[in-house]
Coordinates of C-alpha atoms and ligand atoms in Angstrom, one line a residue:
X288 CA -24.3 -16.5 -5.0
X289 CA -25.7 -17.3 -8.5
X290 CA -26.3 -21.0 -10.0
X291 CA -23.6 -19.4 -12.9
X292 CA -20.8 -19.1 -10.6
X293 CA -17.5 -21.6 -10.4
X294 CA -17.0 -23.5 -7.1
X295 CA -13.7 -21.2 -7.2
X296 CA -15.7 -18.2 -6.3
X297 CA -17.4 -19.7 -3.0
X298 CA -16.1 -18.3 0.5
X299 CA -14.0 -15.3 -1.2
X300 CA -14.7 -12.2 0.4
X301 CA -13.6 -9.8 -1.9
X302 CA -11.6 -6.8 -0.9
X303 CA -13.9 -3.3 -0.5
X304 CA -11.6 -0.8 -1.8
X305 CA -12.4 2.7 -0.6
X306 CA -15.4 4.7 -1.4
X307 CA -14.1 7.3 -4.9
X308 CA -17.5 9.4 -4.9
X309 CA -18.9 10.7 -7.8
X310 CA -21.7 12.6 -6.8
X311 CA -20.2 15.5 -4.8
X312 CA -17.1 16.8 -3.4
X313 CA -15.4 15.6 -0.3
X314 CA -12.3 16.5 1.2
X315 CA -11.1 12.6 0.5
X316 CA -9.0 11.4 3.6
X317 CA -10.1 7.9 3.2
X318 CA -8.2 6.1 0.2
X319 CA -4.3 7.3 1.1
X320 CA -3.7 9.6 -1.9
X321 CA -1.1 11.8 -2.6
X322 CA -2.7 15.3 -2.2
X323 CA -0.4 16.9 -4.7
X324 CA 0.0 16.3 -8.1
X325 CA 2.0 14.0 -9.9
X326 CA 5.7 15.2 -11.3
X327 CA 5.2 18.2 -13.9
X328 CA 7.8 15.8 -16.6
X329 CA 4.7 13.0 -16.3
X330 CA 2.1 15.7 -17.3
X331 CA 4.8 17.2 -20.6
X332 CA 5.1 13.5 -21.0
X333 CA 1.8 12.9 -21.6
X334 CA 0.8 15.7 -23.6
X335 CA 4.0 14.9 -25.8
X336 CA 2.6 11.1 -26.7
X337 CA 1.3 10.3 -29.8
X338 CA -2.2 8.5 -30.0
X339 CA -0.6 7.0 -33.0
X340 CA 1.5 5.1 -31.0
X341 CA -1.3 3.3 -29.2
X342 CA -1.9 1.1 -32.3
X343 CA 0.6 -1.2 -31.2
X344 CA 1.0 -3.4 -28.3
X345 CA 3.2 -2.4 -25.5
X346 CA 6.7 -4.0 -24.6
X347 CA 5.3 -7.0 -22.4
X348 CA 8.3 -7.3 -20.2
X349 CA 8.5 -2.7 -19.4
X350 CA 12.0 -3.1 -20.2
X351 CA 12.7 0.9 -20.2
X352 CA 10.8 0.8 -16.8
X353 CA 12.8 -1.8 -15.4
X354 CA 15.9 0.0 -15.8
X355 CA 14.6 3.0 -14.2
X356 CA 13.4 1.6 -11.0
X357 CA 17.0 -0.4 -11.4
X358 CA 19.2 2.9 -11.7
X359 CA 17.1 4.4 -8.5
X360 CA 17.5 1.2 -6.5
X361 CA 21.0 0.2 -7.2
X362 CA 19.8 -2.8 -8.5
X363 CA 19.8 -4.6 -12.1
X364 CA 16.5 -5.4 -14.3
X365 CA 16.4 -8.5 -14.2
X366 CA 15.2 -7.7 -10.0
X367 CA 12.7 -6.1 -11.0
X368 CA 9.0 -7.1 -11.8
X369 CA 6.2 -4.0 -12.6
X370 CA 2.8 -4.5 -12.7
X371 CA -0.3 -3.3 -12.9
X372 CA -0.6 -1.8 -9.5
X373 CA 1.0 -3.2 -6.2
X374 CA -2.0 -5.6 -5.7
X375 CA -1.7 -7.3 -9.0
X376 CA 2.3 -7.6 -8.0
X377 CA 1.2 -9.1 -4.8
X378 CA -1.1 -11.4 -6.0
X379 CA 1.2 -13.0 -8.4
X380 CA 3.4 -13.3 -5.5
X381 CA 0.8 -14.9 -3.5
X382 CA 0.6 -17.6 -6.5
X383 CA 4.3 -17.7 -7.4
X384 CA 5.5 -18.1 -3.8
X385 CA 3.2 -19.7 -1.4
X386 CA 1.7 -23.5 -1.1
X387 CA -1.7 -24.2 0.4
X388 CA -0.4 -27.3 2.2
X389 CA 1.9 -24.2 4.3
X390 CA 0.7 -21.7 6.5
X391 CA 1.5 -18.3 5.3
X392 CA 1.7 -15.6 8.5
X393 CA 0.8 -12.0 8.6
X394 CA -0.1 -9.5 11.1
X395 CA -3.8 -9.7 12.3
X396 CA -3.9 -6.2 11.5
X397 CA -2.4 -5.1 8.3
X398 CA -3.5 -5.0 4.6
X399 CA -6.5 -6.3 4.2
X400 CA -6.0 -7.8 1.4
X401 CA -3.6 -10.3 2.2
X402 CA -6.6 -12.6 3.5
X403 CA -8.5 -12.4 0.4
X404 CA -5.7 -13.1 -1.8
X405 CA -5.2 -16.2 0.4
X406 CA -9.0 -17.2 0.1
X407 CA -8.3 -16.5 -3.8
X408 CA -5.5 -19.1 -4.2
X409 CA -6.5 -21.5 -1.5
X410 CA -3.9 -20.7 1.2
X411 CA -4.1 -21.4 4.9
X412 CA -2.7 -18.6 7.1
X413 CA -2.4 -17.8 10.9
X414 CA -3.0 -13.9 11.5
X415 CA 0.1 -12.9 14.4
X416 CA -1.0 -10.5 16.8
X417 CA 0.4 -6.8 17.1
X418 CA 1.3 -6.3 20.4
X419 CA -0.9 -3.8 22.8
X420 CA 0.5 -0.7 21.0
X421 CA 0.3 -2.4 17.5
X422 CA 4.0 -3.5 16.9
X423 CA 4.8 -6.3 14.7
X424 CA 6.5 -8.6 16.9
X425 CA 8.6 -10.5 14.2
X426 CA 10.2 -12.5 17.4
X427 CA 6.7 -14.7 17.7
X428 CA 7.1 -15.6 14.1
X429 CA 8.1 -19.8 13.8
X430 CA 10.9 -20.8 11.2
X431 CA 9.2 -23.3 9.8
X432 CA 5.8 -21.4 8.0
X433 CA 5.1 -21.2 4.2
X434 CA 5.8 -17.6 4.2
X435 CA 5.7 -14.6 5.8
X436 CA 3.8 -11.3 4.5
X437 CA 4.0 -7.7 6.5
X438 CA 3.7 -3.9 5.3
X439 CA 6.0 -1.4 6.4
X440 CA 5.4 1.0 7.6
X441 CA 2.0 -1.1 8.2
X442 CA -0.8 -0.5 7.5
X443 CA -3.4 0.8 8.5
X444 CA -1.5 1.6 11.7
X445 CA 1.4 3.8 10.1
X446 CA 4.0 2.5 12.6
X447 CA 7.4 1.5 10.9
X448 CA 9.3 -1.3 12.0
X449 CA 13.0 -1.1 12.2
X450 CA 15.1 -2.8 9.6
X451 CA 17.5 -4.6 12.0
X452 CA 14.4 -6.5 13.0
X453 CA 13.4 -7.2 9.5
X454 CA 17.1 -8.4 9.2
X455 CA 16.6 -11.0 12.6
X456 CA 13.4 -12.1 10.9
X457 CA 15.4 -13.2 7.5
X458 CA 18.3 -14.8 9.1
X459 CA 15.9 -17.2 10.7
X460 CA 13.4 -17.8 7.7
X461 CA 15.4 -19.2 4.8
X462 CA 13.2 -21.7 3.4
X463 CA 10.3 -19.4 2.7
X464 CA 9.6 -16.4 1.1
X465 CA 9.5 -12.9 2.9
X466 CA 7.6 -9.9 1.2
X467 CA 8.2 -6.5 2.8
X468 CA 4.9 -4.2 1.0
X469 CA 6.5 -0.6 1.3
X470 CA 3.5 1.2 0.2
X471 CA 4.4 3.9 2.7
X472 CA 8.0 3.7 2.9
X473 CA 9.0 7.2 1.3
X474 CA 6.9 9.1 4.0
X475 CA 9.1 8.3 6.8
X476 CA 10.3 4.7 7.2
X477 CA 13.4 2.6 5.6
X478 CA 13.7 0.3 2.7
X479 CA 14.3 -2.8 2.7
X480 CA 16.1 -3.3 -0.7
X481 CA 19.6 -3.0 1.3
X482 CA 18.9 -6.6 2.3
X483 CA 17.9 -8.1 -0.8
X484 CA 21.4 -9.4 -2.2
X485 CA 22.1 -10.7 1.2
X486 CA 18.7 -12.6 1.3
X487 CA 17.3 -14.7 -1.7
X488 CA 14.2 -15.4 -0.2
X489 CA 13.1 -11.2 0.7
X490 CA 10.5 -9.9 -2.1
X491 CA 9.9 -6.2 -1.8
X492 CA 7.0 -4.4 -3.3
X493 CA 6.4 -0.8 -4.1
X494 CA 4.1 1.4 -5.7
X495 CA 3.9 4.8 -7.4
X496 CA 0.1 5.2 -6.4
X497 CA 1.3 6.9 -2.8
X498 CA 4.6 8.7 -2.7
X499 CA 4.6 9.3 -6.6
X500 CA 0.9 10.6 -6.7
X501 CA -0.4 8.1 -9.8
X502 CA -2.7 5.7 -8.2
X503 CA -4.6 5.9 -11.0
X504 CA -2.1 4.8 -13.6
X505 CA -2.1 1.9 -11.5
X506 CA 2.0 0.6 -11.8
X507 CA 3.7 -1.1 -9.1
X508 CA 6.5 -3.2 -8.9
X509 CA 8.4 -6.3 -6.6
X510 CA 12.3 -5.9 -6.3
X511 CA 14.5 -9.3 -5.3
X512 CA 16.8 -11.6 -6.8
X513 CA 16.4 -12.8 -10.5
X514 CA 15.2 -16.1 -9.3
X515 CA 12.2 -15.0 -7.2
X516 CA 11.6 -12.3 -10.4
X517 CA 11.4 -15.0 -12.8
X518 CA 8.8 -17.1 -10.7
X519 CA 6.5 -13.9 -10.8
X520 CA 7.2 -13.5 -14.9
X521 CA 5.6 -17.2 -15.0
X522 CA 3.0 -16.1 -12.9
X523 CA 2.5 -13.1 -14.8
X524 CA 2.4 -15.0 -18.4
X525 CA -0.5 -17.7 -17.3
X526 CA -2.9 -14.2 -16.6
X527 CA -2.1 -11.4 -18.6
X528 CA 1.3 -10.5 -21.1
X529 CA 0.9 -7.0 -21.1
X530 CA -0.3 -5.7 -17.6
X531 CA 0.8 -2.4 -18.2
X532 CA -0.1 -0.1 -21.0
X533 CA 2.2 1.9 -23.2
X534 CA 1.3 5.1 -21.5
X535 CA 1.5 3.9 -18.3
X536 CA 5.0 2.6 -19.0
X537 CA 6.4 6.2 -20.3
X538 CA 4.7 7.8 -17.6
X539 CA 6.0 5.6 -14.7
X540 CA 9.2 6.3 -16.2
X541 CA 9.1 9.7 -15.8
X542 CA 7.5 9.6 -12.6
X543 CA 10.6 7.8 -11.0
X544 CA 13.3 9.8 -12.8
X545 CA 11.6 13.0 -10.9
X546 CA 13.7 12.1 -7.7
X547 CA 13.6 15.6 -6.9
X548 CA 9.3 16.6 -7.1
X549 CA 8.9 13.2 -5.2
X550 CA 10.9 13.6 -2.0
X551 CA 9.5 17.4 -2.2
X552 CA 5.6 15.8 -2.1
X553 CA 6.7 13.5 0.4
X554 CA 8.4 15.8 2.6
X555 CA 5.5 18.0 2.9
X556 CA 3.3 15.0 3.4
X557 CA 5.7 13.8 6.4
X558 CA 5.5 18.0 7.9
X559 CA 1.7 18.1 7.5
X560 CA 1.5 14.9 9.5
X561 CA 3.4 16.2 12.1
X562 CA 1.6 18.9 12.9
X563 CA -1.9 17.6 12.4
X564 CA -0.7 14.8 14.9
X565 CA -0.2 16.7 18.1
X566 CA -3.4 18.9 17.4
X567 CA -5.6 15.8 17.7
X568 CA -3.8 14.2 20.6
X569 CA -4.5 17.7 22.2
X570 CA -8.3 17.5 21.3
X571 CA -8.2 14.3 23.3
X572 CA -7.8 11.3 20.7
X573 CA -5.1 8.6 21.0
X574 CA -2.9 8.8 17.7
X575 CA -0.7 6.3 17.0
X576 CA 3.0 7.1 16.0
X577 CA 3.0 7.4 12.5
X578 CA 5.3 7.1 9.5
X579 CA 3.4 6.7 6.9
X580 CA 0.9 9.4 5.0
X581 CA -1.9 8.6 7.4
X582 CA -2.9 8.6 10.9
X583 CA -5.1 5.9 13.0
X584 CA -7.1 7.7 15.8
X585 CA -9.6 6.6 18.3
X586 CA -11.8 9.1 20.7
X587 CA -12.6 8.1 24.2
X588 CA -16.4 10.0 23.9
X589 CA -17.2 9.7 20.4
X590 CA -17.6 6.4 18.3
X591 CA -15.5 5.6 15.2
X592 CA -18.6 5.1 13.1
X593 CA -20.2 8.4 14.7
X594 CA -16.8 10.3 13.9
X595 CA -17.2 8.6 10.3
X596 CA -20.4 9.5 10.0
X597 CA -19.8 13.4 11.6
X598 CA -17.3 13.7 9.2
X599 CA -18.9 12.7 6.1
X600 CA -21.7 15.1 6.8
X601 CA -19.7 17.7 6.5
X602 CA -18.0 16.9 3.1
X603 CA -15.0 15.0 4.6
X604 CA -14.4 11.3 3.8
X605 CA -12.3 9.5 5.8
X606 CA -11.5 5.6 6.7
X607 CA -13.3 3.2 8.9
X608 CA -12.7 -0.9 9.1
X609 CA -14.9 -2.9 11.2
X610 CA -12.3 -5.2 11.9
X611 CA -11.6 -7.0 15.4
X612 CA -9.4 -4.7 17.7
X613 CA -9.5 -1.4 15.4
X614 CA -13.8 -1.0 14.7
X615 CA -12.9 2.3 17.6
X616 CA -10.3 3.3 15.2
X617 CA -10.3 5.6 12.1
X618 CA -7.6 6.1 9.8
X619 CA -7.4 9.5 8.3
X620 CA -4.7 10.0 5.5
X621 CA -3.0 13.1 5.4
X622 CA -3.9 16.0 2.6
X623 CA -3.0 20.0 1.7
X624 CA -2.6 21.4 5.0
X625 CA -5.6 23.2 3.8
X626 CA -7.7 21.0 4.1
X627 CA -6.4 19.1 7.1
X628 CA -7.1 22.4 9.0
X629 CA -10.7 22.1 7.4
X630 CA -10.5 18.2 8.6
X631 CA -9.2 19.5 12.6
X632 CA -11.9 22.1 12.6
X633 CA -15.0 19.9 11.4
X634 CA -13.3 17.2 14.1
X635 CA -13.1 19.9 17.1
X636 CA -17.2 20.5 16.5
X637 CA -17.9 16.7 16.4
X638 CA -15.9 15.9 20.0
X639 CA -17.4 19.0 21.2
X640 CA -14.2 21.3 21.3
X641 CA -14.4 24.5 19.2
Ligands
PLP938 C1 -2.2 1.2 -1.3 C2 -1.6 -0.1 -0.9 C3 -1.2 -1.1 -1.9 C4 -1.8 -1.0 -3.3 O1 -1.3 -0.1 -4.0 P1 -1.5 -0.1 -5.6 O2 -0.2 -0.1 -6.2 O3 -2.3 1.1 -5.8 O4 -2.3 -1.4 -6.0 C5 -0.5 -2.2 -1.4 N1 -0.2 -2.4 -0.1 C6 -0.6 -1.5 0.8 C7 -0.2 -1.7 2.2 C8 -1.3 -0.3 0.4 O5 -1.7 0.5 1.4

């Protein structure tokens, strides 16, 4: 607290992004990243740009960008909103969508973000419980809320929840806006974007930082009908006209016309997964079902923080929150198979089981 800050800033607790080390190599398991590299028509694309070009300010609306995500989603461009990550998407959601008079629900485990970004525009919220096995149980969800938020598949569990449910949710909630944040969708769940010409009120939001390898070109983008789209372009034009960059805008482009390098990443995410998930089940740790690029784990002997700790000793970085009901848990995403047998071995010696 300094005497120089704004009332505004009091009781936000800002969002602690994972650690991005600078001093020495890890084996990073801990922020969700796409082990393999971005499509090869991104990298041409980028070494074909002219620096010239950069003189100018970008197109403030990404039309070209727009119609790409359109083409792949059978949808139009004017449902379709990029920005500058999926977090800036979801926070002009957040202000586009939600009043603080309502009570906006979420999981009481999920994205941790969606708290701060409540605290950040003033919005009450009631945190639902997973169930014992961390489901979302959309069925304890009341009509009447300000909104409802969820990801799926969630995180930082990894389970998916089926769409029919999604579907039950919608046909009871029609006076407030439902957001679906697919941030793991392409490893192994369902979109939602089926539903969004049957349901005015359903805001997806999807990012290229997972699945498409370019979380540090930072574009993301919300998908629903033209009127909830134009509520997040007003929300967008009170912040910031031109949230994404020229480059970022030619390379996003290119990154979601490579259908074919994408669901070849992904794939070998999803296989790496699978194999990685029965190994640590048979060293004795509870992994929950996941279809997402990451695992949550919990040992019976050994201590989340002592596993964290074990871990990053030995040059491997993974993910702990010490949040109620999942400070036992650690969520590992999934890399090379490489280095998740590097990962499994420096595990086996920390539980005791080489
Ligand atoms: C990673 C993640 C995001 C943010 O993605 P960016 O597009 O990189 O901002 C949003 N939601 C969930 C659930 C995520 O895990």
């Amino acid at each position: 607290m300094s005497r120089y800050w704004s009332r505004r800033l009091v009781g936000i607790t800002a969002y602690q992004a994972g650690e991005q080390p600078q001093d020495r190599r890890y084996i990073k398991l801990n922020t969700n990243e796409n082990p393999y590299p971005p499509s090869p028509r991104v990298m041409e694309r980028l070494r074909s740009m002219d620096p010239e070009s950069l003189r100018r300010y970008p197109d403030p609306d990404a039309r070209l960008l727009k119609e790409a995500i359109a083409a792949r989603c059978g949808l139009t461009p004017d449902m379709i909103f990029p920005g500058n990550g999926s977090d800036e998407v979801l926070a002009h959601a957040f202000m586009a969508f939600f009043d603080p008079e309502k009570t906006l629900c979420f999981p009481d485990i999920s994205y941790s973000f969606y708290p701060v970004y409540c605290a950040r525009f003033g919005l009450k919220y009631a945190q639902m419980p997973l169930t014992e096995d961390f489901r979302i149980d959309l069925d304890a969800y009341p009509d009447e809320c300000g909104g409802v938020i969820f990801a799926n598949p969630n995180a930082p569990t990894g389970r998916f929840l089926e769409i029919e449910k999604i579907r039950g949710l919608l046909g009871r909630i029609r006076d407030a806006v439902v957001i679906v944040d697919e941030a793991y969708v392409d490893f192994g769940g369902a979109s939602c974007i089926p539903l969004i010409r049957e349901f005015p009120n359903l805001l997806v939001v999807q990012t290229l930082s997972k699945a498409r390898s370019l979380a540090g070109l930072r574009v993301g983008f919300a998908l629903g009908q033209a009127d909830l789209i134009k509520g997040l372009d007003i929300a967008k034009n009170s912040f910031n006209s031109y949230p994404l960059g020229s480059l970022a805008i030619a390379l996003a482009i290119e990154a979601i016309n490579d259908e074919g390098h994408y669901l070849d990443c992904t794939r070998k995410v999803a296989a790496t997964r699978d194999w990685v998930a029965p190994r640590l089940s048979d060293l004795g740790f509870e992994v929950i079902p996941s279809a997402a690029n990451f695992l949550m784990i919990r040992h019976p002997d050994v201590s989340a923080v002592n596993l964290y700790k074990g871990l990053r000793d030995r040059g491997i970085l993974v993910r702990h929150f010490n949040l109620p009901r999942i400070a036992d848990y650690l969520r590992v995403s999934i890399g090379t198979d490489a280095e998740m047998r590097q990962f499994l071995d420096r595990i086996s010696e920390i539980v005791g089981k080489e």
